[in-house]
mmCIF file of C-alpha atoms in Angstrom:
data_model
loop_
_atom_site.group_PDB
_atom_site.id
_atom_site.type_symbol
_atom_site.label_atom_id
_atom_site.label_comp_id
_atom_site.label_asym_id
_atom_site.label_seq_id
_atom_site.Cartn_x
_atom_site.Cartn_y
_atom_site.Cartn_z
ATOM 1 C CA UNK I 1 11.255 6.139 -24.257
ATOM 2 C CA UNK I 2 14.755 5.733 -22.821
ATOM 3 C CA UNK I 3 13.272 6.262 -19.342
ATOM 4 C CA UNK I 4 10.986 3.275 -19.878
ATOM 5 C CA UNK I 5 13.939 1.182 -21.049
ATOM 6 C CA UNK I 6 15.950 2.323 -18.020
ATOM 7 C CA UNK I 7 13.151 1.269 -15.709
ATOM 8 C CA UNK I 8 12.872 -2.131 -17.387
ATOM 9 C CA UNK I 9 16.609 -2.666 -16.918
ATOM 10 C CA UNK I 10 16.255 -1.609 -13.287
ATOM 11 C CA UNK I 11 13.559 -4.233 -12.789
ATOM 12 C CA UNK I 12 15.935 -6.783 -14.326
ATOM 13 C CA UNK I 13 18.441 -5.884 -11.623
ATOM 14 C CA UNK I 14 15.675 -6.221 -9.048
ATOM 15 C CA UNK I 15 14.774 -9.670 -10.412
ATOM 16 C CA UNK I 16 18.374 -10.823 -9.962
ATOM 17 C CA UNK I 17 18.620 -9.372 -6.440
ATOM 18 C CA UNK I 18 15.227 -10.792 -5.440
ATOM 19 C CA UNK I 19 16.242 -14.242 -6.650
ATOM 20 C CA UNK I 20 19.522 -14.135 -4.709
ATOM 21 C CA UNK I 21 17.784 -12.781 -1.600
ATOM 22 C CA UNK I 22 15.113 -15.487 -1.543
ATOM 23 C CA UNK I 23 17.602 -18.240 -2.390
ATOM 24 C CA UNK I 24 19.693 -17.214 0.616
ATOM 25 C CA UNK I 25 16.801 -16.697 3.017
ATOM 26 C CA UNK I 26 14.271 -19.361 2.012
ATOM 27 C CA UNK I 27 16.142 -21.816 -0.205
ATOM 28 C CA UNK I 28 15.148 -22.617 -3.753
ATOM 29 C CA UNK I 29 12.774 -25.467 -4.511
ATOM 30 C CA UNK I 30 14.111 -26.295 -7.984
ATOM 31 C CA UNK I 31 17.396 -26.093 -9.872
ATOM 32 C CA UNK I 32 19.240 -22.828 -10.360
ATOM 33 C CA UNK I 33 18.285 -22.731 -14.039
ATOM 34 C CA UNK I 34 14.576 -23.126 -13.258
ATOM 35 C CA UNK I 35 14.799 -20.523 -10.506
ATOM 36 C CA UNK I 36 16.544 -18.062 -12.835
ATOM 37 C CA UNK I 37 13.860 -18.638 -15.487
ATOM 38 C CA UNK I 38 11.172 -17.982 -12.859
ATOM 39 C CA UNK I 39 12.966 -14.744 -11.916
ATOM 40 C CA UNK I 40 12.890 -13.710 -15.578
ATOM 41 C CA UNK I 41 9.146 -14.416 -15.723
ATOM 42 C CA UNK I 42 8.689 -12.351 -12.551
ATOM 43 C CA UNK I 43 10.659 -9.534 -14.200
ATOM 44 C CA UNK I 44 8.357 -9.522 -17.220
ATOM 45 C CA UNK I 45 5.213 -9.685 -15.063
ATOM 46 C CA UNK I 46 6.501 -6.911 -12.806
ATOM 47 C CA UNK I 47 7.265 -4.624 -15.753
ATOM 48 C CA UNK I 48 4.002 -5.344 -17.560
ATOM 49 C CA UNK I 49 1.822 -4.859 -14.474
ATOM 50 C CA UNK I 50 3.283 -1.505 -13.464
ATOM 51 C CA UNK I 51 5.217 0.471 -16.047
ATOM 52 C CA UNK I 52 2.521 1.002 -18.731
ATOM 53 C CA UNK I 53 0.104 2.320 -16.117
ATOM 54 C CA UNK I 54 2.625 4.468 -14.257
ATOM 55 C CA UNK I 55 4.053 6.132 -17.369
ATOM 56 C CA UNK I 56 1.422 6.001 -20.108
ATOM 57 C CA UNK I 57 -1.998 5.904 -18.481
ATOM 58 C CA UNK I 58 -3.807 9.170 -17.771
ATOM 59 C CA UNK I 59 -5.325 7.833 -14.587
ATOM 60 C CA UNK I 60 -4.467 4.736 -12.550
ATOM 61 C CA UNK I 61 -4.908 3.274 -9.072
ATOM 62 C CA UNK I 62 -1.706 2.756 -7.135
ATOM 63 C CA UNK I 63 -3.580 0.494 -4.719
ATOM 64 C CA UNK I 64 -4.644 -1.817 -7.550
ATOM 65 C CA UNK I 65 -1.099 -1.898 -8.934
ATOM 66 C CA UNK I 66 0.373 -2.772 -5.558
ATOM 67 C CA UNK I 67 -2.226 -5.490 -4.981
ATOM 68 C CA UNK I 68 -1.344 -7.059 -8.320
ATOM 69 C CA UNK I 69 2.377 -6.876 -7.610
ATOM 70 C CA UNK I 70 1.957 -8.375 -4.135
ATOM 71 C CA UNK I 71 -0.109 -11.196 -5.628
ATOM 72 C CA UNK I 72 2.552 -11.906 -8.240
ATOM 73 C CA UNK I 73 5.258 -11.956 -5.584
ATOM 74 C CA UNK I 74 3.327 -14.308 -3.282
ATOM 75 C CA UNK I 75 2.693 -16.773 -6.127
ATOM 76 C CA UNK I 76 6.363 -16.546 -7.072
ATOM 77 C CA UNK I 77 7.393 -17.311 -3.493
ATOM 78 C CA UNK I 78 4.951 -20.181 -2.964
ATOM 79 C CA UNK I 79 5.840 -21.978 -6.190
ATOM 80 C CA UNK I 80 9.618 -21.593 -6.434
ATOM 81 C CA UNK I 81 10.947 -21.358 -2.867
ATOM 82 C CA UNK I 82 10.902 -23.580 0.194
ATOM 83 C CA UNK I 83 10.248 -22.902 3.900
ATOM 84 C CA UNK I 84 6.933 -22.198 5.642
ATOM 85 C CA UNK I 85 4.389 -19.643 4.444
ATOM 86 C CA UNK I 86 4.997 -17.524 7.549
ATOM 87 C CA UNK I 87 8.721 -17.306 6.792
ATOM 88 C CA UNK I 88 8.024 -16.504 3.142
ATOM 89 C CA UNK I 89 5.720 -13.691 4.162
ATOM 90 C CA UNK I 90 8.239 -12.426 6.705
ATOM 91 C CA UNK I 91 11.042 -12.364 4.104
ATOM 92 C CA UNK I 92 8.753 -10.503 1.703
ATOM 93 C CA UNK I 93 7.687 -7.953 4.329
ATOM 94 C CA UNK I 94 11.252 -7.234 5.388
ATOM 95 C CA UNK I 95 12.276 -6.689 1.780
ATOM 96 C CA UNK I 96 9.240 -4.516 1.008
ATOM 97 C CA UNK I 97 9.859 -2.323 4.047
ATOM 98 C CA UNK I 98 13.564 -1.929 3.284
ATOM 99 C CA UNK I 99 12.920 -1.104 -0.393
ATOM 100 C CA UNK I 100 10.169 1.333 0.600
ATOM 101 C CA UNK I 101 12.553 3.241 2.828
ATOM 102 C CA UNK I 102 15.119 3.296 0.022
ATOM 103 C CA UNK I 103 12.537 4.620 -2.437
ATOM 104 C CA UNK I 104 11.377 7.430 -0.183
ATOM 105 C CA UNK I 105 14.978 8.349 0.586
ATOM 106 C CA UNK I 106 15.730 8.604 -3.137
ATOM 107 C CA UNK I 107 12.664 10.860 -3.560
ATOM 108 C CA UNK I 108 13.874 13.107 -0.755
ATOM 109 C CA UNK I 109 17.407 13.315 -2.179
ATOM 110 C CA UNK I 110 16.191 13.982 -5.728
ATOM 111 C CA UNK I 111 13.727 16.610 -4.568
ATOM 112 C CA UNK I 112 16.555 18.663 -3.126
ATOM 113 C CA UNK I 113 18.063 19.100 -6.597
ATOM 114 C CA UNK I 114 15.173 18.976 -9.104
ATOM 115 C CA UNK I 115 11.565 20.083 -9.319
ATOM 116 C CA UNK I 116 8.946 17.427 -8.678
ATOM 117 C CA UNK I 117 6.850 18.134 -11.774
ATOM 118 C CA UNK I 118 3.187 17.580 -12.434
ATOM 119 C CA UNK I 119 3.275 13.857 -11.646
ATOM 120 C CA UNK I 120 5.806 11.522 -10.017
ATOM 121 C CA UNK I 121 6.750 9.498 -13.110
ATOM 122 C CA UNK I 122 7.087 11.145 -16.499
ATOM 123 C CA UNK I 123 8.951 9.813 -19.500
ATOM 124 C CA UNK I 124 10.752 13.091 -20.135
ATOM 125 C CA UNK I 125 11.248 14.148 -16.531
ATOM 126 C CA UNK I 126 14.734 14.741 -15.157
ATOM 127 C CA UNK I 127 13.290 14.117 -11.711
ATOM 128 C CA UNK I 128 12.330 10.581 -12.780
ATOM 129 C CA UNK I 129 15.734 9.796 -14.281
ATOM 130 C CA UNK I 130 17.687 11.074 -11.309
ATOM 131 C CA UNK I 131 15.353 9.350 -8.873
ATOM 132 C CA UNK I 132 15.823 6.014 -10.650
ATOM 133 C CA UNK I 133 19.606 6.394 -10.655
ATOM 134 C CA UNK I 134 19.754 7.428 -6.999
ATOM 135 C CA UNK I 135 17.524 4.505 -6.075
ATOM 136 C CA UNK I 136 19.909 1.870 -7.490
ATOM 137 C CA UNK I 137 22.600 1.976 -4.778
ATOM 138 C CA UNK I 138 19.900 2.476 -2.152
ATOM 139 C CA UNK I 139 18.029 -0.585 -3.457
ATOM 140 C CA UNK I 140 21.194 -2.695 -3.287
ATOM 141 C CA UNK I 141 21.698 -1.477 0.263
ATOM 142 C CA UNK I 142 18.063 -2.319 1.032
ATOM 143 C CA UNK I 143 18.548 -5.938 -0.106
ATOM 144 C CA UNK I 144 21.622 -6.192 2.085
ATOM 145 C CA UNK I 145 19.826 -4.698 5.102
ATOM 146 C CA UNK I 146 16.838 -7.020 4.668
ATOM 147 C CA UNK I 147 19.170 -10.019 4.424
ATOM 148 C CA UNK I 148 21.089 -9.019 7.555
ATOM 149 C CA UNK I 149 17.857 -8.501 9.492
ATOM 150 C CA UNK I 150 16.720 -11.923 8.316
ATOM 151 C CA UNK I 151 19.957 -13.477 9.610
ATOM 152 C CA UNK I 152 19.408 -11.729 12.923
ATOM 153 C CA UNK I 153 15.871 -13.072 13.203
ATOM 154 C CA UNK I 154 16.909 -16.570 12.116
ATOM 155 C CA UNK I 155 18.920 -16.851 15.319
ATOM 156 C CA UNK I 156 15.806 -15.871 17.242
ATOM 157 C CA UNK I 157 13.722 -18.557 18.910
ATOM 158 C CA UNK I 158 10.662 -16.537 17.887
ATOM 159 C CA UNK I 159 11.223 -17.357 14.234
ATOM 160 C CA UNK I 160 12.227 -20.933 15.027
ATOM 161 C CA UNK I 161 9.290 -21.469 17.380
ATOM 162 C CA UNK I 162 5.530 -20.996 17.253
ATOM 163 C CA UNK I 163 5.562 -17.182 17.115
ATOM 164 C CA UNK I 164 6.432 -16.814 13.428
ATOM 165 C CA UNK I 165 3.171 -15.040 12.628
ATOM 166 C CA UNK I 166 3.867 -12.388 15.240
ATOM 167 C CA UNK I 167 7.190 -11.737 13.507
ATOM 168 C CA UNK I 168 5.247 -11.290 10.260
ATOM 169 C CA UNK I 169 2.703 -8.896 11.758
ATOM 170 C CA UNK I 170 5.256 -6.445 13.145
ATOM 171 C CA UNK I 171 6.633 -5.239 9.747
ATOM 172 C CA UNK I 172 3.086 -5.019 8.364
ATOM 173 C CA UNK I 173 2.524 -1.642 10.007
ATOM 174 C CA UNK I 174 5.493 -0.130 8.175
ATOM 175 C CA UNK I 175 4.431 -1.658 4.851
ATOM 176 C CA UNK I 176 0.921 -0.244 5.122
ATOM 177 C CA UNK I 177 2.315 3.128 6.171
ATOM 178 C CA UNK I 178 4.582 3.241 3.133
ATOM 179 C CA UNK I 179 1.684 2.060 0.977
ATOM 180 C CA UNK I 180 -0.277 5.102 2.111
ATOM 181 C CA UNK I 181 2.706 7.388 1.589
ATOM 182 C CA UNK I 182 3.127 6.011 -1.928
ATOM 183 C CA UNK I 183 -0.471 6.891 -2.764
ATOM 184 C CA UNK I 184 0.009 10.397 -1.391
ATOM 185 C CA UNK I 185 3.238 10.755 -3.343
ATOM 186 C CA UNK I 186 1.540 9.818 -6.616
ATOM 187 C CA UNK I 187 -1.403 12.183 -6.125
ATOM 188 C CA UNK I 188 0.212 15.412 -4.921
ATOM 189 C CA UNK I 189 3.289 17.329 -5.925
ATOM 190 C CA UNK I 190 4.655 17.898 -2.432
ATOM 191 C CA UNK I 191 7.731 15.952 -1.461
ATOM 192 C CA UNK I 192 7.761 13.679 1.514
ATOM 193 C CA UNK I 193 8.756 15.661 4.593
ATOM 194 C CA UNK I 194 11.854 14.623 6.495
ATOM 195 C CA UNK I 195 9.957 13.915 9.775
ATOM 196 C CA UNK I 196 7.707 11.411 7.967
ATOM 197 C CA UNK I 197 10.678 9.637 6.441
ATOM 198 C CA UNK I 198 12.502 9.647 9.780
ATOM 199 C CA UNK I 199 9.376 8.197 11.393
ATOM 200 C CA UNK I 200 9.356 5.320 8.905
ATOM 201 C CA UNK I 201 13.006 4.548 9.624
ATOM 202 C CA UNK I 202 12.530 4.732 13.378
ATOM 203 C CA UNK I 203 9.389 2.595 13.298
ATOM 204 C CA UNK I 204 11.148 -0.084 11.260
ATOM 205 C CA UNK I 205 14.130 0.023 13.636
ATOM 206 C CA UNK I 206 11.712 -0.229 16.567
ATOM 207 C CA UNK I 207 10.274 -3.418 15.078
ATOM 208 C CA UNK I 208 13.703 -5.002 14.889
ATOM 209 C CA UNK I 209 14.555 -3.890 18.413
ATOM 210 C CA UNK I 210 11.222 -5.310 19.580
ATOM 211 C CA UNK I 211 12.196 -8.652 18.082
ATOM 212 C CA UNK I 212 15.446 -8.562 20.038
ATOM 213 C CA UNK I 213 13.712 -7.637 23.296
ATOM 214 C CA UNK I 214 11.074 -10.350 22.892
ATOM 215 C CA UNK I 215 13.690 -12.944 22.042
ATOM 216 C CA UNK I 216 15.814 -12.024 25.048
ATOM 217 C CA UNK I 217 12.723 -12.187 27.264
ATOM 218 C CA UNK I 218 11.871 -15.633 25.932
ATOM 219 C CA UNK I 219 15.455 -16.787 26.396
ATOM 220 C CA UNK I 220 15.348 -15.555 29.990
ATOM 221 C CA UNK I 221 12.070 -17.419 30.537
ATOM 222 C CA UNK I 222 13.643 -20.571 29.100
ATOM 223 C CA UNK I 223 16.649 -20.279 31.416
ATOM 224 C CA UNK I 224 14.382 -19.661 34.408
ATOM 225 C CA UNK I 225 12.303 -22.699 33.490
ATOM 226 C CA UNK I 226 15.433 -24.826 33.276
ATOM 227 C CA UNK I 227 16.546 -23.529 36.669
ATOM 228 C CA UNK I 228 13.137 -24.364 38.153
ATOM 229 C CA UNK I 229 13.357 -27.857 36.701
ATOM 230 C CA UNK I 230 16.874 -28.345 38.033
ATOM 231 C CA UNK I 231 15.773 -27.102 41.442
ATOM 232 C CA UNK I 232 12.863 -29.558 41.425
ATOM 233 C CA UNK I 233 15.164 -32.420 40.450
ATOM 234 C CA UNK I 234 17.612 -31.388 43.178
ATOM 235 C CA UNK I 235 14.823 -31.385 45.749
ATOM 236 C CA UNK I 236 13.692 -34.838 44.610
ATOM 237 C CA UNK I 237 17.252 -36.152 44.816
ATOM 238 C CA UNK I 238 17.659 -34.567 48.237
ATOM 239 C CA UNK I 239 14.456 -36.228 49.432
ATOM 240 C CA UNK I 240 15.602 -39.578 48.053
ATOM 241 C CA UNK I 241 18.997 -39.113 49.724
ATOM 242 C CA UNK I 242 17.352 -38.286 53.059
ATOM 243 C CA UNK I 243 15.207 -41.406 52.806
ATOM 244 C CA UNK I 244 18.197 -43.598 51.968
ATOM 245 C CA UNK I 245 20.224 -42.066 54.792
ATOM 246 C CA UNK I 246 17.345 -42.691 57.215
ATOM 247 C CA UNK I 247 17.098 -46.274 56.017
ATOM 248 C CA UNK I 248 20.838 -46.790 56.480
ATOM 249 C CA UNK I 249 20.722 -45.286 59.962
ATOM 250 C CA UNK I 250 17.751 -47.484 60.884
ATOM 251 C CA UNK I 251 19.568 -50.565 59.596
ATOM 252 C CA UNK I 252 22.699 -49.611 61.527
ATOM 253 C CA UNK I 253 20.666 -49.103 64.692
ATOM 254 C CA UNK I 254 18.947 -52.478 64.289
ATOM 255 C CA UNK I 255 22.305 -54.166 63.674
ATOM 256 C CA UNK I 256 23.700 -52.542 66.787
ATOM 257 C CA UNK I 257 20.690 -53.603 68.873
ATOM 258 C CA UNK I 258 20.931 -57.148 67.518
ATOM 259 C CA UNK I 259 24.625 -57.335 68.395
ATOM 260 C CA UNK I 260 23.823 -56.095 71.891
ATOM 261 C CA UNK I 261 21.104 -58.754 72.143
ATOM 262 C CA UNK I 262 23.598 -61.480 71.164
ATOM 263 C CA UNK I 263 26.110 -60.208 73.688
ATOM 264 C CA UNK I 264 23.407 -60.222 76.351
ATOM 265 C CA UNK I 265 22.548 -63.849 75.496
ATOM 266 C CA UNK I 266 26.195 -64.902 75.690
ATOM 267 C CA UNK I 267 26.622 -63.164 79.012
ATOM 268 C CA UNK I 268 23.512 -64.809 80.385
ATOM 269 C CA UNK I 269 24.627 -68.240 79.209
ATOM 270 C CA UNK I 270 28.074 -67.821 80.739
ATOM 271 C CA UNK I 271 26.522 -66.691 83.989
ATOM 272 C CA UNK I 272 24.400 -69.845 84.169
ATOM 273 C CA UNK I 273 27.380 -72.126 83.352
ATOM 274 C CA UNK I 274 25.958 -73.220 80.047
ATOM 275 C CA UNK I 275 28.484 -71.584 77.739
ATOM 276 C CA UNK I 276 29.059 -74.626 75.552
ATOM 277 C CA UNK I 277 25.357 -75.286 75.208
ATOM 278 C CA UNK I 278 24.662 -71.688 74.366
ATOM 279 C CA UNK I 279 27.288 -71.783 71.618
#
């Protein structure tokens, strides 16, 4: 049973890391004590909803287990953390994708040293113990990667603007792919091939790069729109300046004509000998 205890302790570490990750990305809704208590409740629910079925049951549905765990996580996010639902879902998807890649990497590393066995998780399996131990540093790295990606996206106008749901949809493909790979992994004894794992990594990296490209495109559109607006304002100012200059020139011409008219009157009066009367 020490493998079960080890897994429970691992989930305790996950509960702490999940709490810190969501506090940094989303912001907690309640005090630190309440948030820590909620993380402990999540730890218990996570262990109870997965470990007895994975280790002790003769037959189980990985899809049902993952649905239950996703439901628990969503409730946990909605109740105890702030920010919009789209951002909560995005933070969850980034973390799930990063942890999934870490899990499959640990399976690949462990499979190079130990035999897979009859099933993926067995209480007395050396494969299980080594896989859990290898996964710990990879899981910590996964939390760090997810947090750094979140910081990158937070500076993106896509996350700040009205395209948050598109940011959520992009990691979904990787999560569903890893969901399928998890089911395959639990039903057959073959290890995940390196090309499949490399494809998951590349697809996840492509999502992040797509975010960057889209954000740069939107920033370029924003700059172009500002330039168009400035050009329009310049044209309006130029038109106003041309009208004012025309008005000034017309006034100057009228003043000049009026002065000429006065001079003509004075000359006419002087010619007729009526200078004093004309004045």
